Tab-separated table of C-alpha atoms in Angstrom:
chain	number	residue	atom	x	y	z
F	1	MET	CA	-110.651	-293.957	-52.830
F	2	THR	CA	-108.240	-291.088	-52.215
F	3	THR	CA	-108.008	-287.835	-54.090
F	4	PRO	CA	-104.712	-286.497	-55.498
F	5	GLY	CA	-104.646	-283.968	-52.657
F	6	GLU	CA	-105.002	-286.681	-50.018
F	7	THR	CA	-102.283	-288.773	-51.658
F	8	LYS	CA	-99.915	-285.808	-51.671
F	9	GLN	CA	-100.719	-285.086	-48.025
F	10	ASN	CA	-99.939	-288.700	-47.068
F	11	GLU	CA	-96.598	-288.502	-48.853
F	12	ILE	CA	-95.719	-285.301	-46.988
F	13	GLU	CA	-96.654	-286.865	-43.646
F	14	GLU	CA	-94.560	-289.969	-44.364
F	15	GLN	CA	-91.575	-287.847	-45.321
F	16	SER	CA	-91.937	-285.736	-42.189
F	17	GLU	CA	-91.826	-288.729	-39.870
F	18	PRO	CA	-88.414	-289.043	-38.207
F	19	PRO	CA	-86.515	-292.220	-39.149
F	20	GLN	CA	-86.507	-294.921	-36.529
F	21	ARG	CA	-83.137	-295.208	-34.879
F	22	ARG	CA	-81.777	-298.631	-34.225
F	23	PHE	CA	-79.018	-299.667	-31.857
F	24	ARG	CA	-79.905	-303.231	-31.041
F	25	SER	CA	-76.244	-304.083	-30.671
F	26	ILE	CA	-73.280	-302.080	-29.484
F	27	TYR	CA	-70.846	-304.559	-30.991
F	28	SER	CA	-68.416	-302.815	-33.281
F	29	ALA	CA	-68.020	-304.125	-36.811
F	30	SER	CA	-64.760	-305.811	-35.797
F	31	GLU	CA	-66.219	-307.423	-32.669
F	32	GLY	CA	-69.327	-308.597	-34.478
F	33	ARG	CA	-67.469	-311.090	-36.673
F	34	PHE	CA	-66.692	-313.205	-33.626
F	35	LEU	CA	-69.388	-312.278	-31.157
F	36	TYR	CA	-72.370	-312.947	-33.418
F	37	THR	CA	-71.078	-316.476	-33.958
F	38	TRP	CA	-70.730	-316.958	-30.201
F	39	GLN	CA	-74.226	-315.522	-29.804
F	40	ARG	CA	-75.669	-318.265	-32.031
F	41	VAL	CA	-73.799	-320.913	-30.040
F	42	ARG	CA	-75.238	-319.569	-26.768
F	43	GLN	CA	-78.705	-319.474	-28.286
F	44	THR	CA	-78.456	-323.173	-29.107
F	45	LEU	CA	-76.904	-324.297	-25.831
F	46	LEU	CA	-79.220	-322.282	-23.576
F	47	PHE	CA	-82.411	-322.848	-25.566
F	48	PRO	CA	-83.949	-325.189	-22.926
F	49	LEU	CA	-83.431	-322.569	-20.207
F	50	ALA	CA	-85.034	-319.908	-22.381
F	51	VAL	CA	-88.078	-322.134	-22.875
F	52	GLY	CA	-88.409	-322.671	-19.125
F	53	LEU	CA	-88.021	-318.988	-18.308
F	54	ASP	CA	-90.615	-318.073	-20.911
F	55	ARG	CA	-93.109	-320.502	-19.399
F	56	LEU	CA	-92.517	-318.881	-16.016
F	57	LYS	CA	-93.467	-315.509	-17.558
F	58	ILE	CA	-90.021	-314.085	-16.827
F	59	ARG	CA	-89.080	-311.113	-18.998
F	60	PRO	CA	-85.551	-310.368	-20.281
F	61	ASP	CA	-85.366	-307.046	-18.426
F	62	MET	CA	-86.102	-308.874	-15.172
F	63	LEU	CA	-82.974	-310.959	-15.752
F	64	SER	CA	-80.934	-307.847	-16.580
F	65	TRP	CA	-81.854	-306.073	-13.356
F	66	SER	CA	-81.410	-309.274	-11.344
F	67	SER	CA	-77.833	-309.463	-12.628
F	68	VAL	CA	-77.244	-305.974	-11.207
F	69	ILE	CA	-78.644	-307.030	-7.830
F	70	LEU	CA	-76.185	-309.936	-7.740
F	71	GLY	CA	-73.448	-307.501	-8.787
F	72	VAL	CA	-74.287	-305.338	-5.785
F	73	GLY	CA	-74.010	-308.457	-3.634
F	74	PHE	CA	-70.538	-309.131	-5.046
F	75	PHE	CA	-69.465	-305.569	-4.303
F	76	LEU	CA	-70.669	-305.722	-0.691
F	77	LEU	CA	-69.261	-309.181	0.078
F	78	ALA	CA	-66.020	-309.226	-1.933
F	79	ARG	CA	-63.899	-307.923	0.927
F	80	ARG	CA	-65.037	-310.262	3.728
F	81	ARG	CA	-66.728	-313.246	2.062
F	82	PHE	CA	-65.130	-313.623	-1.331
F	83	ASP	CA	-66.178	-317.273	-1.447
F	84	VAL	CA	-69.826	-316.183	-1.468
F	85	ALA	CA	-69.242	-313.060	-3.567
F	86	PHE	CA	-67.631	-315.036	-6.384
F	87	TRP	CA	-70.670	-317.265	-6.884
F	88	LEU	CA	-72.913	-314.205	-6.860
F	89	LEU	CA	-70.778	-312.873	-9.712
F	90	VAL	CA	-71.116	-316.180	-11.565
F	91	GLY	CA	-74.877	-315.926	-11.179
F	92	SER	CA	-74.822	-312.340	-12.422
F	93	VAL	CA	-72.889	-313.307	-15.559
F	94	LEU	CA	-75.274	-316.210	-16.205
F	95	LEU	CA	-78.318	-313.930	-15.923
F	96	ASP	CA	-76.644	-311.412	-18.212
F	97	THR	CA	-76.189	-314.174	-20.785
F	98	LEU	CA	-79.726	-315.462	-20.427
F	99	ASP	CA	-81.438	-312.098	-20.894
F	100	GLY	CA	-80.330	-311.869	-24.509
F	101	VAL	CA	-81.078	-315.535	-25.162
F	102	LEU	CA	-84.576	-315.128	-23.749
F	103	ALA	CA	-85.206	-311.918	-25.694
F	104	ARG	CA	-84.269	-313.578	-28.971
F	105	TYR	CA	-86.333	-316.661	-28.130
F	106	ARG	CA	-89.396	-314.518	-27.456
F	107	ARG	CA	-88.545	-312.274	-30.417
F	108	ALA	CA	-88.871	-309.423	-27.974
F	109	ASP	CA	-85.494	-307.799	-28.599
F	110	SER	CA	-85.960	-304.045	-28.902
F	111	ASN	CA	-84.078	-300.781	-28.595
F	112	SER	CA	-85.313	-300.253	-25.048
F	113	GLY	CA	-84.304	-303.793	-24.096
F	114	ALA	CA	-80.875	-303.383	-25.673
F	115	PHE	CA	-80.362	-300.129	-23.787
F	116	THR	CA	-81.382	-301.742	-20.482
F	117	ASP	CA	-79.007	-304.639	-21.127
F	118	MET	CA	-76.165	-302.245	-21.928
F	119	PHE	CA	-76.814	-300.155	-18.813
F	120	CYS	CA	-76.917	-303.230	-16.566
F	121	ASP	CA	-73.722	-304.607	-18.116
F	122	GLU	CA	-71.955	-301.340	-17.332
F	123	ALA	CA	-73.249	-301.382	-13.767
F	124	VAL	CA	-72.040	-304.947	-13.126
F	125	VAL	CA	-68.587	-304.171	-14.554
F	126	ALA	CA	-68.267	-301.125	-12.278
F	127	LEU	CA	-69.521	-303.065	-9.246
F	128	THR	CA	-67.138	-305.950	-9.937
F	129	VAL	CA	-64.105	-303.707	-10.247
F	130	GLY	CA	-65.217	-301.692	-7.214
F	131	GLY	CA	-65.506	-304.833	-5.111
F	132	LEU	CA	-62.056	-306.026	-6.190
F	133	VAL	CA	-60.541	-302.610	-5.438
F	134	TRP	CA	-62.168	-302.631	-2.005
F	135	ARG	CA	-60.766	-306.099	-1.417
F	136	GLY	CA	-57.284	-304.923	-2.438
F	137	THR	CA	-57.074	-307.274	-5.418
F	138	ILE	CA	-56.969	-304.470	-7.989
F	139	HIS	CA	-54.991	-301.249	-7.710
F	140	PRO	CA	-57.453	-298.353	-7.232
F	141	VAL	CA	-55.945	-296.203	-9.996
F	142	LEU	CA	-56.067	-299.027	-12.525
F	143	GLY	CA	-59.629	-299.827	-11.486
F	144	VAL	CA	-60.828	-296.248	-11.990
F	145	ILE	CA	-59.059	-295.922	-15.348
F	146	PHE	CA	-60.481	-299.212	-16.617
F	147	VAL	CA	-64.057	-298.360	-15.662
F	148	TYR	CA	-63.649	-294.941	-17.282
F	149	ILE	CA	-62.232	-296.349	-20.522
F	150	TYR	CA	-64.765	-299.170	-20.769
F	151	THR	CA	-67.761	-296.931	-20.073
F	152	LEU	CA	-66.622	-294.215	-22.469
F	153	ILE	CA	-65.905	-296.656	-25.295
F	154	VAL	CA	-69.359	-298.226	-24.929
F	155	THR	CA	-70.963	-294.762	-24.851
F	156	LEU	CA	-69.129	-293.665	-27.995
F	157	LEU	CA	-70.030	-296.923	-29.755
F	158	LEU	CA	-73.664	-296.265	-28.911
F	159	ILE	CA	-73.424	-292.770	-30.422
F	160	GLN	CA	-71.793	-294.212	-33.537
F	161	GLN	CA	-74.629	-296.718	-33.905
F	162	LEU	CA	-77.235	-293.981	-33.550
F	163	LEU	CA	-75.474	-291.816	-36.150
F	164	SER	CA	-74.710	-294.771	-38.473
F	165	ILE	CA	-70.976	-294.130	-38.239
F	166	SER	CA	-68.478	-296.880	-38.951
F	167	SER	CA	-67.167	-298.630	-35.832
F	168	GLN	CA	-64.521	-300.646	-37.666
F	169	TRP	CA	-61.474	-301.413	-35.495
F	170	ILE	CA	-63.124	-300.101	-32.315
F	171	ILE	CA	-62.805	-302.994	-29.850
F	172	ARG	CA	-63.845	-302.813	-26.217
F	173	PRO	CA	-61.780	-304.331	-23.400
F	174	SER	CA	-63.464	-307.691	-22.817
F	175	ARG	CA	-65.536	-307.809	-19.632
F	176	MET	CA	-65.858	-311.588	-20.025
F	177	LEU	CA	-62.077	-311.909	-19.973
F	178	LEU	CA	-62.110	-309.807	-16.802
F	179	TYR	CA	-64.589	-312.232	-15.229
F	180	GLY	CA	-62.425	-315.117	-16.394
F	181	PHE	CA	-59.407	-313.668	-14.594
F	182	VAL	CA	-61.525	-313.292	-11.464
F	183	GLY	CA	-62.229	-317.025	-11.776
F	184	ILE	CA	-58.512	-317.793	-12.077
F	185	TYR	CA	-57.895	-315.782	-8.927
F	186	PHE	CA	-60.686	-317.581	-7.070
F	187	PHE	CA	-59.793	-321.150	-8.051
F	188	PHE	CA	-55.986	-320.968	-8.325
F	189	GLY	CA	-55.025	-317.942	-6.223
F	190	GLN	CA	-53.228	-316.293	-9.153
F	191	ASN	CA	-53.925	-312.563	-9.242
F	192	TRP	CA	-53.237	-311.377	-12.790
F	193	LEU	CA	-55.982	-308.755	-12.764
F	194	ASN	CA	-53.687	-305.726	-12.495
F	195	TRP	CA	-51.682	-306.969	-15.487
F	196	LEU	CA	-54.887	-307.453	-17.450
F	197	LEU	CA	-55.994	-303.884	-16.733
F	198	ILE	CA	-52.557	-302.584	-17.772
F	199	VAL	CA	-53.004	-304.377	-21.113
F	200	TYR	CA	-56.460	-302.833	-21.401
F	201	LEU	CA	-54.827	-299.388	-21.355
F	202	LEU	CA	-53.966	-300.119	-24.997
F	203	ALA	CA	-57.615	-299.312	-25.738
F	204	LEU	CA	-57.003	-295.617	-25.036
F	205	PRO	CA	-56.227	-294.725	-28.686
F	206	MET	CA	-59.610	-296.169	-29.683
F	207	LEU	CA	-61.283	-293.382	-27.725
F	208	GLY	CA	-59.507	-290.882	-29.951
F	209	ILE	CA	-60.490	-292.750	-33.126
F	210	SER	CA	-64.117	-292.984	-32.058
F	211	TYR	CA	-64.230	-289.300	-31.052
F	212	TRP	CA	-62.660	-288.226	-34.343
F	213	ARG	CA	-65.189	-290.211	-36.392
F	214	ILE	CA	-68.140	-288.772	-34.470
F	215	ARG	CA	-66.739	-285.236	-34.628
F	216	LYS	CA	-66.129	-285.521	-38.361
F	217	SER	CA	-69.695	-286.653	-39.045
F	218	LEU	CA	-71.345	-283.750	-37.185
């Protein structure tokens, strides 16, 4: 049995506890309408793989970091052995997909896991573009600008999630579309990657919108 003084003290302690911050997804509100549906489809299709990985005691963060290792392999081999580098990139994308599927299967998705996944995604994007620039497939200036825009948009989206600020109409340049264009180049010899990155320059105004919303809320 608690006394009135103890009850009051408990209430004060509860009020003094900082609220838990959640950023389990960096999808913007606009992206989420499509991507959450695709996430459920992946969860269904890759369920057997998630079961197998769980039985092997493989953790989602292990898959995330393994995708970065394969991304490093792509970067190092893209110039001289693109035939090998491409399949390393395919493996990296597959591992990146499986880490989220496995986390949801194990009900182990967490803020720390989401942050690790985000960091590894950014690393693989930068390594992929760097390898293609080194190979001469992407213009260096376009490559640097794209990596800058993509990284900054993701960072600002993360801040908006932490501050509970609306992310409506903030859409990132699609890294999966980038990987798809790499596949077109590999299988058909059509290099449309520079044109894709030029289109991605249209995302520049979103940086201003995101900055303005964060600045206004502070």
